[in-house]
Short mmCIF file of C-alpha atoms in Angstrom, two decimals:
data_model
loop_
_atom_site.label_atom_id
_atom_site.label_comp_id
_atom_site.label_asym_id
_atom_site.label_seq_id
_atom_site.Cartn_x
_atom_site.Cartn_y
_atom_site.Cartn_z
CA MET A 30 5.40 -5.63 -2.93
CA GLU A 31 2.07 -5.42 -1.09
CA ALA A 32 -1.48 -6.05 -2.27
CA CYS A 33 -5.06 -5.28 -1.36
CA LEU A 34 -7.72 -7.74 -2.51
CA ILE A 35 -11.17 -6.15 -2.62
CA VAL A 36 -13.27 -9.30 -2.66
CA THR A 37 -16.76 -7.74 -2.79
CA TYR A 38 -18.64 -4.45 -2.79
CA ARG A 39 -21.53 -6.07 -0.91
CA CYS A 40 -21.84 -4.83 2.66
CA ASN A 41 -24.22 -5.21 5.60
CA ALA A 42 -23.21 -1.81 7.01
CA LYS A 43 -24.49 1.60 5.93
CA CYS A 44 -21.56 3.79 6.88
CA TYR A 45 -21.86 7.58 6.88
CA MET A 46 -18.50 8.05 5.14
CA CYS A 47 -18.91 5.34 2.50
CA ASN A 48 -21.69 4.62 0.01
CA THR A 49 -20.25 1.37 -1.32
CA TRP A 50 -23.19 -0.49 0.22
CA GLN A 51 -25.46 1.37 -2.23
CA HIS A 52 -23.49 -0.08 -5.17
CA PRO A 53 -23.10 -3.80 -4.34
CA THR A 54 -21.53 -6.26 -6.72
CA LYS A 55 -23.43 -9.30 -7.90
CA LYS A 56 -22.03 -12.60 -6.65
CA SER A 57 -21.78 -13.79 -10.24
CA ASP A 58 -19.54 -10.83 -11.17
CA GLU A 59 -17.04 -11.28 -8.35
CA TYR A 60 -13.80 -13.08 -9.13
CA THR A 61 -13.41 -16.65 -7.93
CA SER A 62 -10.73 -17.91 -5.58
CA GLU A 63 -8.99 -19.45 -8.62
CA LEU A 64 -8.15 -15.97 -9.90
CA VAL A 65 -6.19 -15.21 -6.73
CA LYS A 66 -3.70 -17.87 -7.82
CA LYS A 67 -2.65 -15.48 -10.61
CA ILE A 68 -1.34 -12.72 -8.31
CA PRO A 69 2.43 -12.77 -7.65
CA ASP A 70 4.14 -15.02 -5.12
CA GLY A 71 6.43 -13.63 -2.44
CA LEU A 72 4.31 -10.64 -1.40
CA LYS A 73 5.12 -8.91 1.89
CA PHE A 74 1.51 -8.19 2.85
CA ILE A 75 -2.03 -8.81 1.63
CA ASN A 76 -5.05 -6.98 3.00
CA ILE A 77 -8.39 -8.64 2.23
CA THR A 78 -11.22 -6.14 2.31
CA GLY A 79 -14.59 -5.17 0.83
CA GLY A 80 -17.42 -4.23 1.28
CA GLU A 81 -17.68 -6.86 3.96
CA PRO A 82 -15.40 -9.82 3.12
CA PHE A 83 -17.35 -12.27 5.28
CA LEU A 84 -20.30 -12.01 2.93
CA ARG A 85 -18.23 -14.12 0.51
CA ASP A 86 -19.18 -17.80 0.78
CA ASP A 87 -15.75 -18.81 -0.52
CA LEU A 88 -13.62 -16.49 1.61
CA THR A 89 -11.81 -19.44 3.19
CA GLU A 90 -10.62 -20.57 -0.25
CA ILE A 91 -9.39 -17.04 -1.04
CA VAL A 92 -7.51 -16.83 2.27
CA LYS A 93 -6.00 -20.29 1.75
CA ILE A 94 -4.37 -19.05 -1.46
CA ALA A 95 -3.42 -15.66 0.01
CA VAL A 96 -1.42 -17.15 2.91
CA GLU A 97 0.68 -19.06 0.37
CA LYS A 98 1.31 -15.85 -1.56
CA SER A 99 2.26 -13.49 1.25
CA GLU A 100 4.26 -13.25 4.47
CA ARG A 101 1.31 -11.59 6.21
CA VAL A 102 -2.45 -11.59 5.54
CA VAL A 103 -4.97 -9.39 7.35
CA ILE A 104 -8.75 -9.37 6.83
CA SER A 105 -10.57 -6.05 7.39
CA SER A 106 -14.17 -6.45 8.58
CA ASN A 107 -16.91 -4.71 10.53
CA GLY A 108 -16.84 -7.67 12.92
CA PHE A 109 -20.55 -8.43 12.74
CA PHE A 110 -20.20 -12.06 11.66
CA THR A 111 -18.50 -13.37 14.78
CA ASP A 112 -19.14 -17.07 14.12
CA LYS A 113 -17.67 -16.87 10.61
CA MET A 114 -14.61 -15.01 11.87
CA VAL A 115 -14.04 -17.49 14.68
CA LYS A 116 -14.25 -20.36 12.20
CA MET A 117 -11.71 -18.59 9.98
CA ALA A 118 -9.38 -18.18 12.97
CA GLU A 119 -9.80 -21.85 13.86
CA THR A 120 -8.82 -22.78 10.30
CA PHE A 121 -5.74 -20.57 9.93
CA GLY A 122 -4.66 -19.64 13.45
CA ASN A 123 -1.91 -17.02 13.49
CA LYS A 124 -1.28 -17.29 9.78
CA ILE A 125 -3.78 -14.43 9.43
CA GLY A 126 -4.79 -11.27 11.24
CA PHE A 127 -8.03 -9.33 11.68
CA ARG A 128 -8.89 -5.62 11.81
CA ILE A 129 -12.37 -4.75 13.06
CA SER A 130 -13.75 -1.36 12.06
CA ILE A 131 -15.18 0.45 15.08
CA GLU A 132 -16.13 4.09 14.64
CA GLY A 133 -16.43 5.16 18.26
CA LEU A 134 -18.01 4.21 21.55
CA PRO A 135 -21.26 2.17 21.32
CA ALA A 136 -23.81 4.85 20.43
CA ALA A 137 -21.52 6.63 17.97
CA ASN A 138 -20.35 3.42 16.30
CA ASP A 139 -23.85 2.06 15.72
CA GLU A 140 -25.10 5.39 14.37
CA LEU A 141 -22.13 6.00 12.07
CA ARG A 142 -21.91 2.42 10.79
CA GLY A 143 -25.65 1.92 10.52
CA ILE A 144 -25.58 -1.49 12.21
CA LYS A 145 -27.76 -2.18 15.25
CA ASN A 146 -25.58 -3.55 18.07
CA GLY A 147 -22.57 -3.28 15.76
CA PHE A 148 -20.25 -2.22 18.58
CA ASP A 149 -21.28 -5.23 20.67
CA HIS A 150 -20.66 -7.60 17.76
CA GLY A 151 -17.27 -6.03 17.02
CA ILE A 152 -16.06 -6.16 20.62
CA ARG A 153 -17.35 -9.71 21.07
CA THR A 154 -15.43 -10.76 17.96
CA LEU A 155 -12.23 -9.10 19.15
CA VAL A 156 -12.46 -10.57 22.65
CA THR A 157 -13.19 -14.04 21.28
CA LEU A 158 -10.28 -13.92 18.82
CA HIS A 159 -7.98 -12.64 21.56
CA GLY A 160 -9.08 -15.49 23.82
CA MET A 161 -8.21 -17.94 21.04
CA GLY A 162 -4.63 -16.67 21.02
CA ILE A 163 -4.81 -14.79 17.71
CA THR A 164 -2.10 -12.15 17.97
CA ASP A 165 -2.57 -9.93 14.89
CA ILE A 166 -5.92 -8.38 15.80
CA GLY A 167 -7.13 -4.88 16.48
CA PHE A 168 -9.44 -1.94 15.93
CA GLY A 169 -9.66 0.18 12.81
CA MET A 170 -11.25 3.65 13.05
CA THR A 171 -12.11 6.17 10.32
CA VAL A 172 -12.00 9.58 11.99
CA SER A 173 -14.18 12.62 11.23
CA ASP A 174 -15.73 15.50 13.15
CA ARG A 175 -18.46 13.12 14.30
CA ASN A 176 -16.26 10.69 16.19
CA ALA A 177 -12.86 12.37 16.69
CA LYS A 178 -13.46 12.87 20.42
CA ASP A 179 -13.75 9.08 20.86
CA ILE A 180 -10.36 8.30 19.35
CA LEU A 181 -8.32 8.57 22.57
CA GLU A 182 -10.76 6.41 24.54
CA LEU A 183 -10.79 3.74 21.83
CA TYR A 184 -6.99 3.74 21.70
CA ARG A 185 -6.79 3.27 25.45
CA LEU A 186 -9.39 0.51 25.31
CA SER A 187 -7.44 -1.32 22.58
CA ASN A 188 -4.21 -0.81 24.51
CA ALA A 189 -5.74 -2.22 27.70
CA MET A 190 -6.93 -5.26 25.74
CA GLY A 191 -3.50 -5.72 24.15
CA LEU A 192 -4.84 -5.08 20.64
CA GLU A 193 -3.56 -3.08 17.68
CA PHE A 194 -5.14 0.30 16.88
CA ALA A 195 -5.33 1.50 13.27
CA THR A 196 -6.58 4.92 12.19
CA ALA A 197 -7.72 6.61 8.99
CA THR A 198 -9.53 9.76 7.92
CA THR A 199 -12.55 10.08 5.70
CA HIS A 200 -11.67 10.15 2.00
CA ASN A 201 -13.46 10.79 -1.27
CA SER A 202 -12.97 8.41 -4.17
CA PHE A 203 -14.69 6.08 -6.63
CA TYR A 204 -14.25 3.28 -4.10
CA PHE A 205 -16.30 5.04 -1.43
CA HIS A 206 -18.76 6.55 -3.94
CA LYS A 207 -18.31 9.80 -2.04
CA SER A 208 -17.27 13.30 -3.02
CA ASP A 209 -18.61 15.27 -0.05
CA ASN A 210 -16.58 13.91 2.88
CA GLY A 211 -14.87 16.78 4.66
CA PHE A 212 -14.17 18.38 8.04
CA ASP A 213 -16.18 21.12 9.68
CA ASN A 214 -13.53 21.58 12.36
CA ALA A 215 -10.28 20.37 10.84
CA GLU A 216 -8.12 21.75 13.63
CA MET A 217 -10.06 19.84 16.29
CA VAL A 218 -9.76 16.58 14.34
CA ALA A 219 -6.05 17.13 13.69
CA GLY A 220 -5.55 17.84 17.38
CA GLU A 221 -7.05 14.48 18.32
CA PHE A 222 -4.61 12.73 15.97
CA GLU A 223 -1.78 14.62 17.67
CA LYS A 224 -2.93 13.38 21.08
CA ILE A 225 -2.79 9.80 19.84
CA ALA A 226 0.68 10.41 18.41
CA VAL A 227 1.92 11.62 21.81
CA GLU A 228 0.43 8.57 23.54
CA LEU A 229 2.11 6.25 21.02
CA LEU A 230 5.49 7.95 21.35
CA LYS A 231 5.38 7.54 25.14
CA THR A 232 5.24 3.74 24.86
CA ASN A 233 8.28 1.46 24.75
CA LYS A 234 7.26 -0.15 21.46
CA PRO A 235 9.20 0.98 18.36
CA LYS A 236 6.23 -0.04 16.17
CA ASN A 237 4.10 2.49 18.05
CA TRP A 238 6.63 5.26 17.42
CA PHE A 239 6.22 4.84 13.69
CA ARG A 240 2.46 4.73 14.15
CA ALA A 241 2.85 8.12 15.83
CA TYR A 242 4.47 9.37 12.61
CA PHE A 243 1.59 7.92 10.59
CA ASN A 244 -0.99 9.64 12.84
CA MET A 245 0.82 12.94 12.51
CA GLY A 246 0.57 12.39 8.77
CA LEU A 247 -3.19 12.06 9.23
CA ALA A 248 -3.23 15.34 11.19
CA ASN A 249 -1.36 16.90 8.27
CA LYS A 250 -3.87 15.43 5.80
CA VAL A 251 -6.82 16.83 7.76
CA ARG A 252 -5.22 20.28 7.73
CA GLY A 253 -4.86 20.09 3.95
CA GLY A 254 -1.10 19.60 3.92
CA LYS A 255 0.92 17.83 1.26
CA ARG A 256 1.68 14.16 1.67
CA PRO A 257 5.04 13.88 3.53
CA LEU A 258 6.32 10.93 1.47
CA ASN A 259 5.83 10.43 -2.24
CA CYS A 260 3.01 8.10 -3.23
CA GLU A 261 4.24 5.05 -5.13
CA VAL A 262 1.04 3.04 -5.50
CA GLY A 263 1.15 1.02 -8.66
CA THR A 264 4.84 0.42 -7.96
CA ASP A 265 5.09 -0.86 -4.38
CA VAL A 266 1.46 -1.89 -3.98
CA PHE A 267 -1.50 -2.92 -6.13
CA PHE A 268 -5.23 -3.39 -5.61
CA MET A 269 -7.51 -5.94 -7.24
CA ASP A 270 -11.20 -5.02 -7.37
CA PRO A 271 -14.02 -7.62 -7.27
CA PHE A 272 -14.10 -7.79 -11.08
CA GLY A 273 -10.41 -8.74 -11.35
CA ASN A 274 -9.19 -5.29 -12.41
CA ILE A 275 -5.65 -4.43 -11.26
CA LEU A 276 -5.47 -0.88 -9.90
CA PRO A 277 -2.72 1.17 -8.25
CA CYS A 278 -5.04 2.21 -5.41
CA ASN A 279 -8.61 2.85 -4.30
CA GLY A 280 -8.17 6.57 -3.62
CA SER A 281 -8.58 8.08 -7.09
CA ASP A 282 -11.69 9.87 -8.31
CA GLU A 283 -12.07 7.32 -11.12
CA PRO A 284 -10.63 3.78 -11.29
CA MET A 285 -7.19 3.69 -12.90
CA VAL A 286 -7.32 0.23 -14.44
CA MET A 287 -3.99 -1.29 -15.47
CA GLY A 288 -5.59 -4.45 -16.82
CA ASN A 289 -7.85 -7.34 -15.90
CA LEU A 290 -6.45 -10.53 -14.43
CA LYS A 291 -9.22 -12.59 -16.01
CA GLU A 292 -7.90 -11.59 -19.43
CA GLN A 293 -4.12 -11.34 -18.89
CA ASN A 294 -1.44 -12.70 -16.60
CA PHE A 295 -0.15 -10.41 -13.87
CA ASP A 296 3.31 -9.77 -15.30
CA ASP A 297 1.88 -8.69 -18.64
CA ILE A 298 -0.42 -6.23 -16.86
CA TRP A 299 2.28 -4.95 -14.48
CA ASN A 300 4.87 -4.39 -17.19
CA SER A 301 2.51 -2.99 -19.82
CA GLU A 302 2.62 0.46 -21.36
CA ARG A 303 -0.82 1.09 -19.88
CA ALA A 304 0.48 0.39 -16.38
CA GLU A 305 3.44 2.68 -16.95
CA ASN A 306 1.13 5.49 -18.07
CA ILE A 307 -0.94 5.02 -14.91
CA ARG A 308 2.21 5.25 -12.78
CA LYS A 309 2.85 8.62 -14.43
CA GLN A 310 -0.69 9.66 -13.49
CA VAL A 311 0.04 8.64 -9.89
CA GLN A 312 3.11 10.90 -9.89
CA CYS A 313 0.91 13.82 -10.97
CA CYS A 314 -1.96 13.03 -8.57
CA ASN A 315 -2.90 15.93 -6.27
CA LYS A 316 -5.22 14.12 -3.85
CA GLU A 317 -2.48 13.88 -1.18
CA CYS A 318 -3.98 10.67 0.24
CA TRP A 319 -2.50 9.33 3.46
CA MET A 320 -3.94 5.82 3.83
CA ILE A 321 -2.11 2.99 5.53
CA GLY A 322 -2.14 0.94 2.32
CA SER A 323 0.04 3.49 0.53
CA ALA A 324 1.74 5.21 3.48
CA SER A 325 3.14 2.05 5.08
CA PRO A 326 5.14 0.90 2.01
CA ALA A 327 6.47 4.45 1.58
CA MET A 328 7.53 4.63 5.24
CA LYS A 329 9.35 1.29 4.98
CA LYS A 330 11.05 2.30 1.74
CA HIS A 331 12.20 5.68 3.11
CA ILE A 332 12.62 4.60 6.72
CA THR A 333 15.22 7.26 7.60
CA ILE A 334 12.64 10.05 7.20
CA PRO A 335 10.14 8.80 9.82
CA LEU A 336 13.09 7.57 11.92
CA LYS A 337 14.55 11.09 12.19
CA TRP A 338 11.14 12.39 13.21
CA VAL A 339 10.77 9.67 15.84
CA VAL A 340 14.22 10.30 17.36
CA LYS A 341 13.65 14.06 17.52
CA ASN A 342 10.27 13.76 19.20
CA LYS A 343 11.15 10.90 21.54
CA LEU A 344 13.97 13.11 22.78
CA LYS A 345 11.58 16.03 23.31
CA LEU A 346 9.28 13.88 25.42
CA PHE A 347 12.21 12.32 27.32
CA LEU A 348 13.42 15.80 28.29
CA ASN A 349 9.93 16.51 29.67
CA LYS A 350 9.23 19.26 27.22
CA LYS A 351 5.64 20.26 26.58
CA ALA A 352 3.64 17.30 25.22
CA CYS A 353 3.52 18.59 21.66
CA ILE A 354 5.45 17.18 18.77
CA GLU A 355 6.84 18.34 15.46
CA PRO A 356 4.33 18.55 12.63
CA ILE A 357 4.80 16.42 9.54
CA VAL A 358 6.12 18.37 6.59
CA LYS A 359 7.00 17.47 3.01
CA GLU A 360 10.66 16.42 2.83
#
C-alpha cells in the first residue's frame, strides 16, 4: 500500500492552477508528527506534500517517522527553501527523495507559480542536492496550454542533469480549490505529452518506458478519454490531510472522508463500513483522473497491460517506423 501525507495547506507560491494558497491551514490545526506514528507500517511508498511542506517547523520529525514506515519516501516541494532542503538531505541522505515543481523555463515558471526567482531557487536546490549525492531527485511539472511547449526542453534539461522528470496535468478538485482548469488547445497539449513519450521510449531505461505509458495516459486524459486502468484509490493508496482525515485521494470534488486518525486507529478506519461505502463511490467516480499517486499503483498491480503497450511501441521505434506511438485506450 502507498500513502500521501498532506502536511499543510500553507504555501508561499500562488500557482495559476491551484488556489490552495488562498485557503491555508492554521498551524494549530495541523496534525503533529506523533499522529504519523498511527499510519500503517510496511508501506511501499510515502509522498509528503502540501501546500509547501517546508513551511512545517517539525517536518524533520514527520520524515523521521515516515522513513521507518515506508520503503521509499519522497518530499514534493516548490524548491524555494534551499537551505531547509539541504539540511533535510544532510539528515537523511538517500533514505528520502525530492521532487521540485518547476512549471517551465524561467519566465514561465515564475509567472505561473507566482514566486519571484522561483526557477532559480528550484534549480539551485536540485543542483545542490545532486552535488550532495542524493539520487532520488527530479523535476515535477503540471502541464497546461500555458507551459506545454516547455515540456520537451525541461525533460532534456533534467535528462542532461541526470534527474528524474515527473509530469501531471491540471486538475479540478477540492484539494486545488479549482473548478475552472481546462485546455484551450487540448490536441496541442496532448501532442506534447506524446513527444515526451517517444523520447522516453527511445532510452535504454525500462523505468522510462513505463513513464512513456504514463505520459500517454496524460495525453488521453487531456483529450477527455477514459482512464486506461481502473482507479483503486482507497484500496491501494490513501491520503491523510492536514487535519488527520483519511481520504482515498485528493482528486474528488468534495473530500471523501473515511475517518479521522486523531479519533480512531487506522485499522478501524480502513475496515469500517464508511470506508467500504467510499470505495464504492470511487468505483462509480467519473472524473477519470490520471495522477501519478493513483496511476502508479494501478500500473504496478496490472503490469502486463502497460508492458504489452511498451513492447509493441518499442518494436515500432526499433523498426524505424514513424515516431508516433499507439494511443492509450481503456482495456
